[in-house]
Short mmCIF file of C-alpha atoms in Angstrom, two decimals:
data_model
loop_
_atom_site.label_atom_id
_atom_site.label_comp_id
_atom_site.label_asym_id
_atom_site.label_seq_id
_atom_site.Cartn_x
_atom_site.Cartn_y
_atom_site.Cartn_z
CA MET A 1 276.10 234.21 231.79
CA ALA A 2 278.10 231.37 230.22
CA GLY A 3 276.97 230.14 227.06
CA THR A 4 274.72 233.25 225.74
CA ARG A 5 274.79 236.27 224.03
CA LYS A 6 273.19 239.67 225.12
CA LYS A 7 271.98 242.16 222.67
CA THR A 8 270.41 245.78 222.85
CA THR A 9 271.69 246.27 226.62
CA ASP A 10 273.20 244.35 229.49
CA ASP A 11 270.83 245.53 232.05
CA PRO A 12 268.81 242.56 233.17
CA LEU A 13 266.13 244.94 234.53
CA THR A 14 265.32 246.43 231.09
CA PRO A 15 261.32 246.38 231.06
CA VAL A 16 261.58 243.12 228.36
CA THR A 17 263.98 240.52 228.03
CA LEU A 18 263.67 238.06 225.27
CA ALA A 19 265.54 234.86 225.89
CA VAL A 20 265.60 232.95 222.26
CA GLY A 21 266.42 229.29 221.72
CA GLN A 22 265.47 225.74 222.86
CA GLU A 23 268.44 225.18 225.47
CA GLU A 24 266.56 224.51 228.80
CA LEU A 25 269.63 225.24 230.95
CA LEU A 26 270.12 228.36 229.22
CA LEU A 27 266.84 229.57 229.05
CA GLU A 28 266.47 228.95 232.97
CA ARG A 29 269.66 231.03 233.68
CA ALA A 30 268.03 233.93 231.45
CA VAL A 31 265.12 233.93 233.78
CA ARG A 32 267.32 233.54 237.11
CA GLU A 33 269.69 236.22 235.89
CA VAL A 34 266.37 238.76 235.73
CA VAL A 35 265.22 237.30 239.14
CA ALA A 36 268.41 237.93 240.72
CA ALA A 37 268.98 241.41 239.57
CA ALA A 38 265.17 242.19 240.49
CA ARG A 39 265.84 240.87 244.06
CA ALA A 40 269.07 242.59 244.36
CA ALA A 41 267.00 245.98 243.71
CA ASP A 42 264.03 244.70 246.00
CA ALA A 43 264.14 241.60 248.21
CA ASP A 44 260.35 241.34 248.05
CA THR A 45 260.16 241.21 244.46
CA ASP A 46 257.20 238.90 243.31
CA VAL A 47 258.03 236.35 240.48
CA ARG A 48 255.36 234.73 238.56
CA GLU A 49 256.40 232.14 235.83
CA LEU A 50 253.47 231.13 233.37
CA ALA A 51 253.15 228.44 230.45
CA ALA A 52 251.96 229.82 227.15
CA ALA A 53 248.42 228.15 228.31
CA ASP A 54 248.15 230.03 231.34
CA LEU A 55 248.68 233.46 229.70
CA GLN A 56 244.89 234.10 229.00
CA PRO A 57 243.63 237.35 227.18
CA GLY A 58 243.72 239.75 230.12
CA THR A 59 246.17 238.03 232.33
CA LEU A 60 249.08 240.04 231.36
CA ALA A 61 247.10 243.11 232.05
CA GLU A 62 246.15 242.05 235.79
CA LEU A 63 249.91 240.72 236.13
CA THR A 64 251.31 244.25 235.29
CA SER A 65 248.39 246.53 236.64
CA PRO A 66 249.80 248.89 239.18
CA SER A 67 250.33 247.79 242.61
CA LEU A 68 249.21 249.81 245.99
CA PHE A 69 252.51 248.93 247.54
CA ALA A 70 254.39 249.68 244.05
CA GLU A 71 256.23 246.35 244.57
CA ARG A 72 258.87 245.02 241.76
CA LYS A 73 257.67 242.05 239.76
CA VAL A 74 259.22 239.79 237.13
CA VAL A 75 256.91 237.80 234.92
CA ALA A 76 258.40 235.04 232.70
CA VAL A 77 256.36 233.57 230.18
CA HIS A 78 257.91 230.06 228.85
CA ASP A 79 257.11 229.27 225.40
CA SER A 80 255.81 232.28 224.35
CA GLN A 81 255.56 231.11 220.58
CA ASP A 82 252.71 229.02 221.35
CA LEU A 83 250.74 232.15 222.93
CA SER A 84 247.05 232.49 221.28
CA ALA A 85 246.34 235.00 218.81
CA GLU A 86 244.57 237.11 221.44
CA SER A 87 247.29 236.73 224.03
CA VAL A 88 249.84 237.84 221.30
CA LYS A 89 247.89 240.81 220.95
CA ASP A 90 248.18 241.65 224.76
CA VAL A 91 251.85 241.20 224.89
CA LYS A 92 252.30 243.29 221.84
CA ALA A 93 250.19 245.95 223.16
CA TYR A 94 252.19 246.02 226.65
CA LEU A 95 255.51 246.17 224.73
CA GLY A 96 254.62 249.65 223.64
CA ALA A 97 253.83 250.95 227.07
CA PRO A 98 255.79 248.55 229.59
CA ALA A 99 254.91 249.19 233.22
CA GLU A 100 257.43 250.60 235.77
CA GLU A 101 259.01 248.34 238.20
CA ILE A 102 257.85 245.10 236.15
CA THR A 103 260.33 242.88 234.16
CA LEU A 104 258.72 240.90 231.50
CA VAL A 105 260.66 237.77 230.24
CA LEU A 106 259.52 235.89 227.20
CA LEU A 107 260.96 232.75 226.44
CA HIS A 108 260.64 231.74 222.67
CA ALA A 109 262.03 228.90 220.64
CA GLY A 110 263.06 231.05 218.03
CA GLY A 111 261.64 229.32 214.71
CA ALA A 112 258.82 230.48 212.54
CA LYS A 113 256.33 229.79 214.97
CA GLY A 114 255.56 233.04 216.57
CA LYS A 115 258.05 235.24 214.87
CA GLY A 116 255.45 238.03 214.74
CA LEU A 117 255.90 238.42 218.44
CA LEU A 118 259.45 237.69 218.27
CA ASP A 119 259.84 240.51 215.81
CA ALA A 120 257.48 243.00 217.85
CA ALA A 121 259.62 242.39 221.00
CA ARG A 122 262.87 243.13 218.94
CA LYS A 123 261.41 246.36 217.42
CA ALA A 124 260.35 247.45 220.93
CA GLY A 125 264.07 247.06 222.05
CA ALA A 126 264.11 244.19 224.27
CA ARG A 127 267.06 242.96 225.83
CA GLU A 128 267.92 239.55 223.85
CA VAL A 129 269.61 236.48 225.29
CA ALA A 130 270.60 233.87 222.85
CA CYS A 131 269.81 230.43 224.35
CA ALA A 132 270.36 228.01 221.23
CA LYS A 133 271.38 224.68 221.52
CA LEU A 134 275.25 224.23 221.40
CA THR A 135 275.73 221.61 218.76
CA LYS A 136 279.21 222.66 217.80
CA PRO A 137 282.08 220.83 219.90
CA ALA A 138 283.64 224.47 220.10
CA ASP A 139 280.55 226.20 221.54
CA ARG A 140 280.36 223.54 224.15
CA LEU A 141 283.94 224.07 225.03
CA ALA A 142 283.38 227.56 225.29
CA PHE A 143 280.51 226.96 227.70
CA VAL A 144 282.80 224.95 229.78
CA ARG A 145 285.36 227.61 230.17
CA GLY A 146 282.85 230.11 230.97
CA GLU A 147 281.40 227.79 233.74
CA PHE A 148 284.95 227.72 235.39
CA ARG A 149 285.17 231.26 234.90
CA GLY A 150 282.10 231.91 236.56
CA LEU A 151 282.81 229.77 239.42
CA GLY A 152 286.17 231.84 239.92
CA ARG A 153 288.17 229.12 238.95
CA SER A 154 290.87 228.17 236.19
CA ALA A 155 291.17 225.13 233.84
CA THR A 156 293.48 224.24 231.49
CA PRO A 157 292.48 224.35 227.79
CA GLU A 158 293.18 220.62 227.80
CA ALA A 159 291.21 219.96 230.84
CA ALA A 160 288.33 222.04 229.41
CA GLN A 161 288.42 219.66 226.01
CA ALA A 162 288.79 216.57 227.92
CA LEU A 163 285.64 217.35 229.92
CA VAL A 164 283.91 217.98 226.95
CA GLU A 165 284.92 214.60 225.43
CA ALA A 166 284.22 212.59 228.62
CA VAL A 167 280.89 214.16 229.58
CA GLY A 168 279.19 214.49 226.18
CA SER A 169 276.85 217.30 224.88
CA ASP A 170 274.22 217.73 227.79
CA LEU A 171 274.92 221.31 229.21
CA ARG A 172 273.38 220.34 232.55
CA GLU A 173 275.93 217.29 233.10
CA LEU A 174 278.77 219.54 231.85
CA SER A 175 277.73 222.26 234.56
CA SER A 176 277.34 219.91 237.11
CA ALA A 177 280.68 218.38 236.44
CA CYS A 178 282.51 221.84 236.32
CA GLY A 179 280.72 222.34 240.02
CA GLN A 180 281.83 219.09 241.32
CA LEU A 181 285.51 219.67 240.10
CA VAL A 182 285.57 223.19 241.70
CA ALA A 183 284.07 221.85 244.94
CA ASP A 184 286.65 218.66 245.24
CA ILE A 185 289.73 220.18 243.44
CA GLU A 186 291.85 223.13 244.98
CA GLY A 187 294.19 225.03 242.44
CA THR A 188 294.12 224.82 238.80
CA ILE A 189 291.94 222.04 237.05
CA ASP A 190 294.16 220.17 234.64
CA GLU A 191 293.60 217.29 232.37
CA ALA A 192 294.79 214.44 234.91
CA VAL A 193 292.33 215.72 237.12
CA VAL A 194 289.30 215.45 234.56
CA GLY A 195 290.76 211.95 233.46
CA ARG A 196 290.49 210.68 237.20
CA TYR A 197 286.90 212.05 237.54
CA TYR A 198 285.32 211.65 234.18
CA THR A 199 286.73 208.92 231.70
CA GLY A 200 284.67 206.88 229.33
CA ARG A 201 281.27 206.88 227.71
CA ALA A 202 279.21 210.03 228.43
CA GLU A 203 276.23 207.93 229.17
CA ALA A 204 277.88 206.10 231.90
CA SER A 205 277.50 209.22 234.18
CA GLY A 206 275.82 209.56 237.68
CA PHE A 207 272.96 210.78 236.34
CA THR A 208 272.26 207.89 234.20
CA VAL A 209 272.70 205.65 237.01
CA ALA A 210 270.71 207.71 239.25
CA ASP A 211 267.58 207.85 236.63
CA ARG A 212 267.90 203.74 236.40
CA ALA A 213 267.94 203.58 240.41
CA VAL A 214 264.89 205.97 240.87
CA GLU A 215 262.84 204.19 238.08
CA GLY A 216 263.23 201.03 240.03
CA ARG A 217 265.51 199.41 237.20
CA ALA A 218 268.05 197.62 239.67
CA ALA A 219 269.84 195.53 236.96
CA GLU A 220 270.42 198.44 234.57
CA ALA A 221 271.55 200.72 237.34
CA LEU A 222 273.92 198.28 238.42
CA GLU A 223 275.10 197.66 234.86
CA THR A 224 275.27 201.44 234.50
CA LEU A 225 277.09 201.94 237.92
CA ARG A 226 279.77 199.10 237.04
CA TRP A 227 280.53 200.66 233.64
CA ALA A 228 281.02 203.92 235.25
CA MET A 229 283.53 202.79 238.06
CA SER A 230 285.58 200.99 235.45
CA THR A 231 285.56 203.79 233.06
CA GLY A 232 286.77 206.40 235.99
CA VAL A 233 283.58 208.33 237.05
CA ALA A 234 284.29 209.63 240.55
CA PRO A 235 282.07 207.99 243.33
CA VAL A 236 281.08 211.24 244.97
CA LEU A 237 279.43 212.17 241.51
CA ILE A 238 277.36 209.25 241.47
CA THR A 239 276.04 209.61 245.34
CA SER A 240 275.43 213.15 244.48
CA ALA A 241 273.18 212.20 241.47
CA LEU A 242 271.54 209.57 243.47
CA ALA A 243 270.71 212.12 246.12
CA GLN A 244 269.27 214.88 243.60
CA GLY A 245 267.04 211.96 242.18
CA VAL A 246 265.74 210.98 245.22
CA ARG A 247 265.15 214.33 246.66
CA GLY A 248 263.44 215.38 243.48
CA ILE A 249 260.92 212.47 243.83
CA GLY A 250 260.11 213.84 247.51
CA LYS A 251 259.92 217.30 246.75
CA LEU A 252 257.31 216.58 243.78
CA ALA A 253 255.45 214.24 245.97
CA SER A 254 254.96 216.59 249.00
CA ALA A 255 253.83 219.53 246.39
CA PRO A 256 250.38 221.05 246.70
CA ARG A 257 248.02 219.68 244.20
CA GLY A 258 246.44 221.41 241.37
CA MET A 259 249.18 223.91 240.99
CA ARG A 260 249.70 225.44 237.64
CA PRO A 261 253.03 224.06 235.75
CA GLY A 262 254.81 227.63 235.92
CA ASP A 263 253.84 227.82 239.71
CA LEU A 264 255.11 224.33 240.59
CA ALA A 265 258.44 224.78 238.68
CA ARG A 266 259.10 227.99 240.61
CA GLU A 267 257.95 226.41 243.92
CA LEU A 268 260.18 223.37 243.62
CA GLY A 269 262.93 225.06 242.05
CA MET A 270 262.82 222.65 239.11
CA PRO A 271 262.46 223.43 235.43
CA PRO A 272 259.22 222.14 233.58
CA TRP A 273 261.15 219.26 231.83
CA LYS A 274 262.38 217.89 235.13
CA ILE A 275 259.26 217.90 236.75
CA ASP A 276 257.94 215.93 233.80
CA ARG A 277 260.61 213.49 234.03
CA VAL A 278 260.17 212.95 237.96
CA ARG A 279 256.68 212.77 237.70
CA GLN A 280 257.21 209.71 235.57
CA GLN A 281 259.62 208.29 237.91
CA MET A 282 257.85 208.77 241.18
CA ARG A 283 255.03 206.35 240.28
CA GLY A 284 256.13 203.51 242.50
CA TRP A 285 257.44 205.56 245.62
CA SER A 286 256.02 206.27 248.98
CA ALA A 287 256.98 208.72 251.79
CA ASP A 288 258.92 205.74 253.63
CA GLY A 289 260.47 204.62 250.24
CA VAL A 290 261.97 208.30 250.18
CA SER A 291 263.21 208.38 253.56
CA SER A 292 265.04 204.90 253.51
CA ALA A 293 266.65 205.84 250.18
CA LEU A 294 267.96 209.14 251.42
CA ARG A 295 269.39 207.29 254.48
CA ALA A 296 271.00 204.54 251.96
CA VAL A 297 272.44 207.29 249.81
CA ALA A 298 273.73 209.35 252.90
CA ALA A 299 275.52 205.92 253.94
CA ALA A 300 277.35 205.54 250.74
CA ASP A 301 278.29 209.17 250.32
CA GLU A 302 279.97 208.78 253.81
CA ALA A 303 281.63 205.65 252.61
CA VAL A 304 283.06 207.02 249.20
CA LYS A 305 284.51 209.97 251.34
CA GLY A 306 286.63 207.86 253.22
CA GLY A 307 284.22 206.58 255.86
CA GLY A 308 284.31 203.12 254.26
CA ASP A 309 286.80 200.43 252.69
CA ASP A 310 284.96 199.42 249.61
CA PRO A 311 283.42 202.52 247.67
CA GLU A 312 282.10 200.48 244.86
CA TYR A 313 280.13 197.84 247.30
CA ALA A 314 279.11 201.02 249.15
CA LEU A 315 277.53 202.42 245.80
CA GLU A 316 275.89 199.16 244.86
CA GLN A 317 273.90 198.59 248.18
CA ALA A 318 272.83 202.44 247.71
CA VAL A 319 271.52 201.66 244.04
CA ILE A 320 270.01 198.44 245.13
CA ALA A 321 268.31 200.29 248.09
CA VAL A 322 266.93 202.98 245.93
CA ALA A 323 265.69 200.93 243.00
CA LYS A 324 264.02 199.08 246.08
CA ALA A 325 262.55 201.99 247.58
CA ALA A 326 261.19 202.76 244.00
CA ARG A 327 258.79 200.09 244.74
CA SER A 328 257.82 200.70 248.14
CA ARG A 329 254.26 201.75 247.14
#
């Protein structure tokens, strides 16, 4: 797993995994790695993700009680440093005698708050995955190199450095950039390739353009788009970000009401922080608006991939259409 450090054991199916830190992307990956291993062992694995507030006294015992069908289960508790004293007692008791076929994942910020639980999990021999924020340039550089290795591709050291300098410190954007380059470029990825795709300020990214557009802020979205284009951000990255932004609105709008945050995140395949952002962005959207915006983005995507004569004009029209749709309610 790129950017993380494992302790105690490398087996994701160890009864307890402790993911420590505040980097959301790495925390999500720690959970995904355990879930993937569990489903490789049993395709019918039941996955339960809970916020700290959802783990009431007795909840853990209920989730980890023996099943009639002996099914494998993954229980992930987010922000476990915020657990109540009674729930901490339940978790500590469970650490002493974990259930078979169940993997407990405790996500912990790693500070002084909830340190007793952290110490107890470590003492119990929990597998530990470090998910601290990568504040040093060298760490982000190592993250990018790891991303390319994980995708089965190679990039020159100069390319990795150029990508970090161009995209910035956000690991999600760095990860997305690596994936986009691998999808679009054959052979070794070098500095010249990165220069064509990502030149200029990190804030002039496709994600920023998309955020402004789905919030209905057309003028700001267009300004950011023009800066991004002038500094070399690839058009396909902007259409991809727009599509992700609009789809996120549609997915959350159609989700069942009243779901707990952890269940909603699992249902939609979004991290909790993303759900909070999309919920704020979706206030002016309607179902028809989502449909029209997706059509506009699809048309722009076709245009920038060779189906049109003026990619910049196509992107501007897509941004305008998305921003208009954001006020369709």
